[in-house]
Amino acid sequence: MKTTRLLSGNEAIARGAHEAGVRVAAGYPGTPSTEILENIIQYPGVYAEWSPNEKVALEVALGAAYGGARALATMKHVGLNVASDPLLTASYTGVNAGLVIVNADDPGMHSSQNEQDNRHYARLAKVPMLEPADSQEAKDFTIRAFALSEEFDTPVLLRTTTRVNHGKSVVCPGERAEAPPRRFERNLQKYVMVPANAMRRHAVVEERLARLRELADATDLNRVERGDRPLGVITAGASYQYVKEVLPEAWVLKLGLIYPLPEALIREFAARVETLYVVEELDPFLEEQVRALGIPVLGKERFPRLGELNPGLVAAGFAGPRRETAVPPPATDVPARPPVLCPGCPHRGFYQALRKLRAIVTGDIGCYSLGALSPLETMDTCVCMGASVGNAIGIRRAQPPDDKRPVVAVIGDSTFVHSGITGLVDAVYNNTPVTVCILDNRTTAMTGGQDHPASGRTLAGAEAPRLDMAGLARAVGVEDVLEVDPYDQEAAERALRYAVQTGKPSVVITNRPCVLIDRSAHRPALAVDLERCTACGLCFRLGCPAIEAVRGEDGKVKASIHSELCTGCDVCAQVCRFDAIAGEGA
Amino acid sequence: MSERVTNIRLVGVGGQGILVASEVLCDVLMASGHDVKKSEVHGMAQRGGTVNSDVRFGPKVFSPLITQGEVDLLLAFEEMEAVRSLPALRPGGTVIVNEQRILPVAVASGKVAYPEDIAERLRRRAGTVVAIDALAAALEAGSSRSVNVCLLGVLSRFLSVADAAWESVIRKRLRERGLEANLKAFAIGRAAAGPR
């Protein structure tokens, strides 16, 4: 009997990389890609690292490929924006040993700031892109991608979407096969991309793309599944599963290599059927290329561009033209349950102190983005990793003289290391008086608690030097660097009020770890003295899940603290003006 | 169990052990010879948000997502989340609901009311409703963390899977998570559902 296992797409990619003999893997955490590296590190024979950001991760993996090791880089879709600089020129240099870049798109934005369609990157970089439809393919395609990378001397993009990354299906594991040994060979014309060399390499890229087009027509990565109705569907990835679910009788051209496309195969397939559909999430990436071949096709007039597909939307698309918008109305009238900062989260104390300043607050990507939601509502912008610092500088420079509001950037520790440092250098260099607050909770919390250069540990769990962010801020020229305890409301407010009036760039760093990583720091739960509670409601404005409303005997809505949830952070006790909140027995 | 695909949705609140429960369920179904797919979204699970996990099994499963209105078995870890997922349930389908309330912040702070007509709404849509206080059962079994396994015990009555498969998967998967309490919680849940 074959041993099969139920694996997520991410576990399967890690397994595939292992079986393909990967020796170096690098990435930056980002939903839905994070678990790939967390799984790879479990296998022997591989060096794997959390890099400070995706650009470094890809450069490390590319260097490893130059150096003769099969290498993997992993990131979410917006991470590839950061890594796009090395990607576009890596296409010119080629690789030596295989280089596979896993790009995880997030249609529907389950945990992302946009839903860009990264299939366009394959076309932009002129590199092949594979897209698996389930975990078995995630494993198999990873192995195939390494082989393709070496055969065509090109980086290969493996594109996934949330449903494939985080969906689980049956996988048949195989054995690891060590890749053929290679080493770095000096080759200036190939690896040194100065204009004269790059001009010659561009020709190599175009010639390679032509060969890849031929491969697309011949490879078994693309397959035709016979149907018994004169209706054909071109599809790939998760969309393929929805098509098979709702229209099992259709002819299907299932693409595994989604760039470049198999032109002859598409023409042949189109000729076989009376009606041709393209079913794909987000942009009409396949559809426009099919139309460019002069083939009439039904696509985005039937299936939404917004959000992710599901069997219902696909069935509706086959049934007729689309009427409604893609964003479904709320299913029921029950109260929403949005994500919230955890009880005892140090960000809550920080925001409570910050909101008293009535500052313009530029935000960033992480758990602290939740500070923009009710009831904290203490964040005014959120764009991309590291944007808070540059945004703050810009807003400060745009402020009319009568706008005296301080401008404060809020950024997490991992995000600061990822891409906040250069913004801070700008603030100092051009002397823009903004306050950069680094909310240092010693982990990459939103993605589940990954280590980073300022956390003191590596992906492998080894101790590492902890990047001294205060020292770094001083080194780039910030004179006022203040460290504060976000649970201490008076101290935090005092530090912030000082920092925003220096007339120079300043830095405030909080010092409490994420409550999820250090449970030993939790203190006994607090309790409300209902006789003292005046039902003023101030503590509810903290948005702490541990604080619940109770209707008192006098009919007033007073506060009560859920002892199982409370971590004893004490912020609500400091906020209470009536001394109604204190430790048990206090 | 017919040859068609069976659709199970687990719903609840981050931190209730929903993803672990769906892992156990999938292992049991695999061990019983089914093709299995599951789909869920990570990232917000620890932030007090709604958590869903779709599990589908049968001779051959394509979509990892369940079509709206085709959930056969809804396993709700929290009352309000059961109601939220009702439109996904096949009319006449089965709902297993944990009689536990976890208040979203807007409810906890008194801004919005927690729905009071839950049992009635469930009955209106479902053919069968099994309600159990799984937290009390878990505490009786020895650990509040066994709520998820207690609910699997209830679910087990609605699936034609051998008892031994459940026990061996629980023993393997939950070795380090208080095995005795979990086995006991499973038994309590299974007994509570009654023979079928």
PDB file of N, CA and C in Angstrom, chain A residues 355-429:
ATOM      1  N   ARG A 355      -3.170  58.138  21.519  1.00  0.00           N
ATOM      2  CA  ARG A 355      -4.348  58.835  21.005  1.00  0.00           C
ATOM      3  C   ARG A 355      -4.607  60.154  21.722  1.00  0.00           C
ATOM      4  N   LYS A 356      -4.019  60.297  22.903  1.00  0.00           N
ATOM      5  CA  LYS A 356      -4.195  61.568  23.633  1.00  0.00           C
ATOM      6  C   LYS A 356      -3.471  62.721  22.950  1.00  0.00           C
ATOM      7  N   LEU A 357      -2.488  62.389  22.076  1.00  0.00           N
ATOM      8  CA  LEU A 357      -1.724  63.447  21.415  1.00  0.00           C
ATOM      9  C   LEU A 357      -2.461  64.059  20.228  1.00  0.00           C
ATOM     10  N   ARG A 358      -3.531  63.399  19.798  1.00  0.00           N
ATOM     11  CA  ARG A 358      -4.286  63.844  18.617  1.00  0.00           C
ATOM     12  C   ARG A 358      -3.347  64.102  17.436  1.00  0.00           C
ATOM     13  N   ALA A 359      -2.443  63.166  17.232  1.00  0.00           N
ATOM     14  CA  ALA A 359      -1.445  63.286  16.167  1.00  0.00           C
ATOM     15  C   ALA A 359      -1.990  62.711  14.862  1.00  0.00           C
ATOM     16  N   ILE A 360      -1.308  63.019  13.774  1.00  0.00           N
ATOM     17  CA  ILE A 360      -1.542  62.300  12.517  1.00  0.00           C
ATOM     18  C   ILE A 360      -0.650  61.058  12.611  1.00  0.00           C
ATOM     19  N   VAL A 361      -1.258  59.885  12.500  1.00  0.00           N
ATOM     20  CA  VAL A 361      -0.504  58.647  12.712  1.00  0.00           C
ATOM     21  C   VAL A 361      -0.434  57.845  11.410  1.00  0.00           C
ATOM     22  N   THR A 362       0.772  57.725  10.869  1.00  0.00           N
ATOM     23  CA  THR A 362       0.936  56.874   9.688  1.00  0.00           C
ATOM     24  C   THR A 362       1.239  55.465  10.183  1.00  0.00           C
ATOM     25  N   GLY A 363       0.586  54.489   9.591  1.00  0.00           N
ATOM     26  CA  GLY A 363       0.700  53.128  10.094  1.00  0.00           C
ATOM     27  C   GLY A 363       1.465  52.208   9.166  1.00  0.00           C
ATOM     28  N   ASP A 364       1.544  50.947   9.579  1.00  0.00           N
ATOM     29  CA  ASP A 364       2.319  49.978   8.805  1.00  0.00           C
ATOM     30  C   ASP A 364       1.644  48.611   8.875  1.00  0.00           C
ATOM     31  N   ILE A 365       2.361  47.582   8.407  1.00  0.00           N
ATOM     32  CA  ILE A 365       1.753  46.259   8.260  1.00  0.00           C
ATOM     33  C   ILE A 365       2.097  45.362   9.447  1.00  0.00           C
ATOM     34  N   GLY A 366       1.085  44.924  10.177  1.00  0.00           N
ATOM     35  CA  GLY A 366       1.312  44.011  11.292  1.00  0.00           C
ATOM     36  C   GLY A 366       0.087  43.981  12.176  1.00  0.00           C
ATOM     37  N   CYS A 367       0.188  43.303  13.327  1.00  0.00           N
ATOM     38  CA  CYS A 367      -0.945  43.270  14.252  1.00  0.00           C
ATOM     39  C   CYS A 367      -1.417  44.675  14.603  1.00  0.00           C
ATOM     40  N   TYR A 368      -0.458  45.585  14.736  1.00  0.00           N
ATOM     41  CA  TYR A 368      -0.798  46.949  15.165  1.00  0.00           C
ATOM     42  C   TYR A 368      -1.647  47.678  14.129  1.00  0.00           C
ATOM     43  N   SER A 369      -1.788  47.111  12.908  1.00  0.00           N
ATOM     44  CA  SER A 369      -2.741  47.691  11.942  1.00  0.00           C
ATOM     45  C   SER A 369      -4.157  47.645  12.514  1.00  0.00           C
ATOM     46  N   LEU A 370      -4.390  46.694  13.445  1.00  0.00           N
ATOM     47  CA  LEU A 370      -5.708  46.586  14.069  1.00  0.00           C
ATOM     48  C   LEU A 370      -6.024  47.828  14.909  1.00  0.00           C
ATOM     49  N   GLY A 371      -5.006  48.633  15.211  1.00  0.00           N
ATOM     50  CA  GLY A 371      -5.213  49.885  15.938  1.00  0.00           C
ATOM     51  C   GLY A 371      -6.018  50.900  15.140  1.00  0.00           C
ATOM     52  N   ALA A 372      -6.194  50.627  13.841  1.00  0.00           N
ATOM     53  CA  ALA A 372      -7.008  51.525  13.019  1.00  0.00           C
ATOM     54  C   ALA A 372      -8.500  51.262  13.234  1.00  0.00           C
ATOM     55  N   LEU A 373      -8.828  50.076  13.763  1.00  0.00           N
ATOM     56  CA  LEU A 373     -10.231  49.698  13.907  1.00  0.00           C
ATOM     57  C   LEU A 373     -10.827  50.272  15.187  1.00  0.00           C
ATOM     58  N   SER A 374     -12.163  50.286  15.225  1.00  0.00           N
ATOM     59  CA  SER A 374     -12.883  50.724  16.411  1.00  0.00           C
ATOM     60  C   SER A 374     -12.580  49.744  17.549  1.00  0.00           C
ATOM     61  N   PRO A 375     -12.467  50.174  18.786  1.00  0.00           N
ATOM     62  CA  PRO A 375     -12.633  51.563  19.229  1.00  0.00           C
ATOM     63  C   PRO A 375     -11.329  52.363  19.318  1.00  0.00           C
ATOM     64  N   LEU A 376     -10.182  51.768  18.980  1.00  0.00           N
ATOM     65  CA  LEU A 376      -8.929  52.515  19.149  1.00  0.00           C
ATOM     66  C   LEU A 376      -8.813  53.625  18.099  1.00  0.00           C
ATOM     67  N   GLU A 377      -8.993  53.246  16.833  1.00  0.00           N
ATOM     68  CA  GLU A 377      -8.988  54.212  15.728  1.00  0.00           C
ATOM     69  C   GLU A 377      -7.850  55.223  15.826  1.00  0.00           C
ATOM     70  N   THR A 378      -6.645  54.701  16.078  1.00  0.00           N
ATOM     71  CA  THR A 378      -5.493  55.581  16.227  1.00  0.00           C
ATOM     72  C   THR A 378      -4.465  55.315  15.133  1.00  0.00           C
ATOM     73  N   MET A 379      -4.921  55.205  13.911  1.00  0.00           N
ATOM     74  CA  MET A 379      -3.999  55.050  12.792  1.00  0.00           C
ATOM     75  C   MET A 379      -4.698  55.616  11.559  1.00  0.00           C
ATOM     76  N   ASP A 380      -3.968  56.440  10.799  1.00  0.00           N
ATOM     77  CA  ASP A 380      -4.612  57.161   9.697  1.00  0.00           C
ATOM     78  C   ASP A 380      -4.232  56.654   8.312  1.00  0.00           C
ATOM     79  N   THR A 381      -3.117  55.911   8.204  1.00  0.00           N
ATOM     80  CA  THR A 381      -2.734  55.371   6.901  1.00  0.00           C
ATOM     81  C   THR A 381      -2.152  53.973   7.096  1.00  0.00           C
ATOM     82  N   CYS A 382      -2.234  53.146   6.062  1.00  0.00           N
ATOM     83  CA  CYS A 382      -1.578  51.831   6.066  1.00  0.00           C
ATOM     84  C   CYS A 382      -1.444  51.418   4.610  1.00  0.00           C
ATOM     85  N   VAL A 383      -0.220  51.368   4.119  1.00  0.00           N
ATOM     86  CA  VAL A 383      -0.019  51.131   2.689  1.00  0.00           C
ATOM     87  C   VAL A 383       0.759  49.840   2.415  1.00  0.00           C
ATOM     88  N   CYS A 384       2.000  49.810   2.842  1.00  0.00           N
ATOM     89  CA  CYS A 384       2.831  48.639   2.571  1.00  0.00           C
ATOM     90  C   CYS A 384       3.936  48.588   3.607  1.00  0.00           C
ATOM     91  N   MET A 385       4.690  47.504   3.601  1.00  0.00           N
ATOM     92  CA  MET A 385       5.771  47.321   4.576  1.00  0.00           C
ATOM     93  C   MET A 385       6.730  48.512   4.558  1.00  0.00           C
ATOM     94  N   GLY A 386       6.864  49.159   5.693  1.00  0.00           N
ATOM     95  CA  GLY A 386       7.822  50.255   5.841  1.00  0.00           C
ATOM     96  C   GLY A 386       7.296  51.627   5.452  1.00  0.00           C
ATOM     97  N   ALA A 387       6.089  51.681   4.890  1.00  0.00           N
ATOM     98  CA  ALA A 387       5.584  52.943   4.346  1.00  0.00           C
ATOM     99  C   ALA A 387       5.340  54.003   5.414  1.00  0.00           C
ATOM    100  N   SER A 388       5.148  53.576   6.657  1.00  0.00           N
ATOM    101  CA  SER A 388       4.789  54.541   7.701  1.00  0.00           C
ATOM    102  C   SER A 388       5.811  55.667   7.814  1.00  0.00           C
ATOM    103  N   VAL A 389       7.081  55.342   7.683  1.00  0.00           N
ATOM    104  CA  VAL A 389       8.109  56.358   7.924  1.00  0.00           C
ATOM    105  C   VAL A 389       8.130  57.381   6.780  1.00  0.00           C
ATOM    106  N   GLY A 390       8.187  56.893   5.557  1.00  0.00           N
ATOM    107  CA  GLY A 390       8.170  57.807   4.411  1.00  0.00           C
ATOM    108  C   GLY A 390       6.875  58.623   4.364  1.00  0.00           C
ATOM    109  N   ASN A 391       5.753  57.952   4.644  1.00  0.00           N
ATOM    110  CA  ASN A 391       4.469  58.656   4.658  1.00  0.00           C
ATOM    111  C   ASN A 391       4.477  59.785   5.683  1.00  0.00           C
ATOM    112  N   ALA A 392       5.066  59.522   6.851  1.00  0.00           N
ATOM    113  CA  ALA A 392       5.106  60.547   7.896  1.00  0.00           C
ATOM    114  C   ALA A 392       5.929  61.745   7.425  1.00  0.00           C
ATOM    115  N   ILE A 393       7.054  61.465   6.797  1.00  0.00           N
ATOM    116  CA  ILE A 393       7.915  62.547   6.296  1.00  0.00           C
ATOM    117  C   ILE A 393       7.139  63.395   5.279  1.00  0.00           C
ATOM    118  N   GLY A 394       6.456  62.706   4.377  1.00  0.00           N
ATOM    119  CA  GLY A 394       5.706  63.418   3.337  1.00  0.00           C
ATOM    120  C   GLY A 394       4.584  64.273   3.923  1.00  0.00           C
ATOM    121  N   ILE A 395       3.824  63.678   4.842  1.00  0.00           N
ATOM    122  CA  ILE A 395       2.712  64.430   5.446  1.00  0.00           C
ATOM    123  C   ILE A 395       3.257  65.634   6.216  1.00  0.00           C
ATOM    124  N   ARG A 396       4.359  65.447   6.916  1.00  0.00           N
ATOM    125  CA  ARG A 396       4.959  66.544   7.680  1.00  0.00           C
ATOM    126  C   ARG A 396       5.383  67.678   6.751  1.00  0.00           C
ATOM    127  N   ARG A 397       5.958  67.283   5.603  1.00  0.00           N
ATOM    128  CA  ARG A 397       6.428  68.296   4.656  1.00  0.00           C
ATOM    129  C   ARG A 397       5.264  69.008   3.961  1.00  0.00           C
ATOM    130  N   ALA A 398       4.114  68.339   3.921  1.00  0.00           N
ATOM    131  CA  ALA A 398       2.958  68.932   3.245  1.00  0.00           C
ATOM    132  C   ALA A 398       2.109  69.784   4.178  1.00  0.00           C
ATOM    133  N   GLN A 399       2.359  69.670   5.476  1.00  0.00           N
ATOM    134  CA  GLN A 399       1.490  70.361   6.445  1.00  0.00           C
ATOM    135  C   GLN A 399       1.548  71.879   6.273  1.00  0.00           C
ATOM    136  N   PRO A 400       0.381  72.511   6.179  1.00  0.00           N
ATOM    137  CA  PRO A 400       0.364  73.978   6.176  1.00  0.00           C
ATOM    138  C   PRO A 400       0.771  74.500   7.561  1.00  0.00           C
ATOM    139  N   PRO A 401       1.273  75.735   7.632  1.00  0.00           N
ATOM    140  CA  PRO A 401       1.808  76.259   8.895  1.00  0.00           C
ATOM    141  C   PRO A 401       0.801  76.233  10.048  1.00  0.00           C
ATOM    142  N   ASP A 402      -0.472  76.347   9.726  1.00  0.00           N
ATOM    143  CA  ASP A 402      -1.441  76.381  10.823  1.00  0.00           C
ATOM    144  C   ASP A 402      -1.842  74.991  11.301  1.00  0.00           C
ATOM    145  N   ASP A 403      -1.324  73.947  10.659  1.00  0.00           N
ATOM    146  CA  ASP A 403      -1.617  72.570  11.105  1.00  0.00           C
ATOM    147  C   ASP A 403      -0.502  72.142  12.051  1.00  0.00           C
ATOM    148  N   LYS A 404      -0.789  72.209  13.328  1.00  0.00           N
ATOM    149  CA  LYS A 404       0.249  71.941  14.331  1.00  0.00           C
ATOM    150  C   LYS A 404       0.232  70.491  14.818  1.00  0.00           C
ATOM    151  N   ARG A 405      -0.583  69.631  14.218  1.00  0.00           N
ATOM    152  CA  ARG A 405      -0.647  68.244  14.705  1.00  0.00           C
ATOM    153  C   ARG A 405       0.716  67.551  14.549  1.00  0.00           C
ATOM    154  N   PRO A 406       1.169  66.867  15.600  1.00  0.00           N
ATOM    155  CA  PRO A 406       2.402  66.093  15.436  1.00  0.00           C
ATOM    156  C   PRO A 406       2.189  64.976  14.406  1.00  0.00           C
ATOM    157  N   VAL A 407       3.272  64.581  13.748  1.00  0.00           N
ATOM    158  CA  VAL A 407       3.179  63.473  12.802  1.00  0.00           C
ATOM    159  C   VAL A 407       4.001  62.304  13.349  1.00  0.00           C
ATOM    160  N   VAL A 408       3.308  61.178  13.538  1.00  0.00           N
ATOM    161  CA  VAL A 408       3.906  60.024  14.202  1.00  0.00           C
ATOM    162  C   VAL A 408       3.781  58.787  13.309  1.00  0.00           C
ATOM    163  N   ALA A 409       4.875  58.093  13.115  1.00  0.00           N
ATOM    164  CA  ALA A 409       4.847  56.823  12.374  1.00  0.00           C
ATOM    165  C   ALA A 409       4.823  55.673  13.381  1.00  0.00           C
ATOM    166  N   VAL A 410       3.999  54.658  13.102  1.00  0.00           N
ATOM    167  CA  VAL A 410       3.918  53.484  13.976  1.00  0.00           C
ATOM    168  C   VAL A 410       4.318  52.262  13.167  1.00  0.00           C
ATOM    169  N   ILE A 411       5.340  51.559  13.632  1.00  0.00           N
ATOM    170  CA  ILE A 411       5.878  50.435  12.848  1.00  0.00           C
ATOM    171  C   ILE A 411       6.360  49.344  13.803  1.00  0.00           C
ATOM    172  N   GLY A 412       6.161  48.098  13.434  1.00  0.00           N
ATOM    173  CA  GLY A 412       6.595  46.990  14.283  1.00  0.00           C
ATOM    174  C   GLY A 412       8.087  46.708  14.148  1.00  0.00           C
ATOM    175  N   ASP A 413       8.602  45.893  15.025  1.00  0.00           N
ATOM    176  CA  ASP A 413      10.037  45.586  15.008  1.00  0.00           C
ATOM    177  C   ASP A 413      10.462  44.883  13.719  1.00  0.00           C
ATOM    178  N   SER A 414       9.697  43.844  13.356  1.00  0.00           N
ATOM    179  CA  SER A 414      10.057  43.083  12.158  1.00  0.00           C
ATOM    180  C   SER A 414       9.915  43.957  10.907  1.00  0.00           C
ATOM    181  N   THR A 415       8.866  44.774  10.887  1.00  0.00           N
ATOM    182  CA  THR A 415       8.627  45.649   9.734  1.00  0.00           C
ATOM    183  C   THR A 415       9.690  46.746   9.651  1.00  0.00           C
ATOM    184  N   PHE A 416      10.123  47.236  10.814  1.00  0.00           N
ATOM    185  CA  PHE A 416      11.186  48.254  10.832  1.00  0.00           C
ATOM    186  C   PHE A 416      12.454  47.693  10.203  1.00  0.00           C
ATOM    187  N   VAL A 417      12.811  46.452  10.579  1.00  0.00           N
ATOM    188  CA  VAL A 417      14.013  45.841  10.015  1.00  0.00           C
ATOM    189  C   VAL A 417      13.806  45.562   8.524  1.00  0.00           C
ATOM    190  N   HIS A 418      12.593  45.133   8.166  1.00  0.00           N
ATOM    191  CA  HIS A 418      12.262  44.823   6.767  1.00  0.00           C
ATOM    192  C   HIS A 418      12.492  46.020   5.858  1.00  0.00           C
ATOM    193  N   SER A 419      11.921  47.192   6.218  1.00  0.00           N
ATOM    194  CA  SER A 419      12.064  48.330   5.305  1.00  0.00           C
ATOM    195  C   SER A 419      11.746  49.676   5.948  1.00  0.00           C
ATOM    196  N   GLY A 420      11.917  49.762   7.253  1.00  0.00           N
ATOM    197  CA  GLY A 420      11.701  51.049   7.903  1.00  0.00           C
ATOM    198  C   GLY A 420      12.979  51.841   8.126  1.00  0.00           C
ATOM    199  N   ILE A 421      14.112  51.127   8.077  1.00  0.00           N
ATOM    200  CA  ILE A 421      15.382  51.763   8.435  1.00  0.00           C
ATOM    201  C   ILE A 421      15.743  52.875   7.447  1.00  0.00           C
ATOM    202  N   THR A 422      15.558  52.609   6.166  1.00  0.00           N
ATOM    203  CA  THR A 422      15.940  53.620   5.167  1.00  0.00           C
ATOM    204  C   THR A 422      15.076  54.876   5.296  1.00  0.00           C
ATOM    205  N   GLY A 423      13.812  54.711   5.674  1.00  0.00           N
ATOM    206  CA  GLY A 423      12.950  55.864   5.909  1.00  0.00           C
ATOM    207  C   GLY A 423      13.482  56.718   7.048  1.00  0.00           C
ATOM    208  N   LEU A 424      13.945  56.039   8.094  1.00  0.00           N
ATOM    209  CA  LEU A 424      14.489  56.764   9.248  1.00  0.00           C
ATOM    210  C   LEU A 424      15.750  57.533   8.852  1.00  0.00           C
ATOM    211  N   VAL A 425      16.573  56.908   8.016  1.00  0.00           N
ATOM    212  CA  VAL A 425      17.775  57.587   7.521  1.00  0.00           C
ATOM    213  C   VAL A 425      17.369  58.866   6.778  1.00  0.00           C
ATOM    214  N   ASP A 426      16.303  58.775   6.002  1.00  0.00           N
ATOM    215  CA  ASP A 426      15.807  59.958   5.277  1.00  0.00           C
ATOM    216  C   ASP A 426      15.389  61.058   6.247  1.00  0.00           C
ATOM    217  N   ALA A 427      14.637  60.681   7.289  1.00  0.00           N
ATOM    218  CA  ALA A 427      14.151  61.678   8.249  1.00  0.00           C
ATOM    219  C   ALA A 427      15.316  62.446   8.873  1.00  0.00           C
ATOM    220  N   VAL A 428      16.393  61.702   9.186  1.00  0.00           N
ATOM    221  CA  VAL A 428      17.553  62.350   9.798  1.00  0.00           C
ATOM    222  C   VAL A 428      18.303  63.189   8.760  1.00  0.00           C
ATOM    223  N   TYR A 429      18.546  62.597   7.617  1.00  0.00           N
ATOM    224  CA  TYR A 429      19.327  63.246   6.558  1.00  0.00           C
ATOM    225  C   TYR A 429      18.704  64.593   6.167  1.00  0.00           C
TER     226      TYR A 429
END
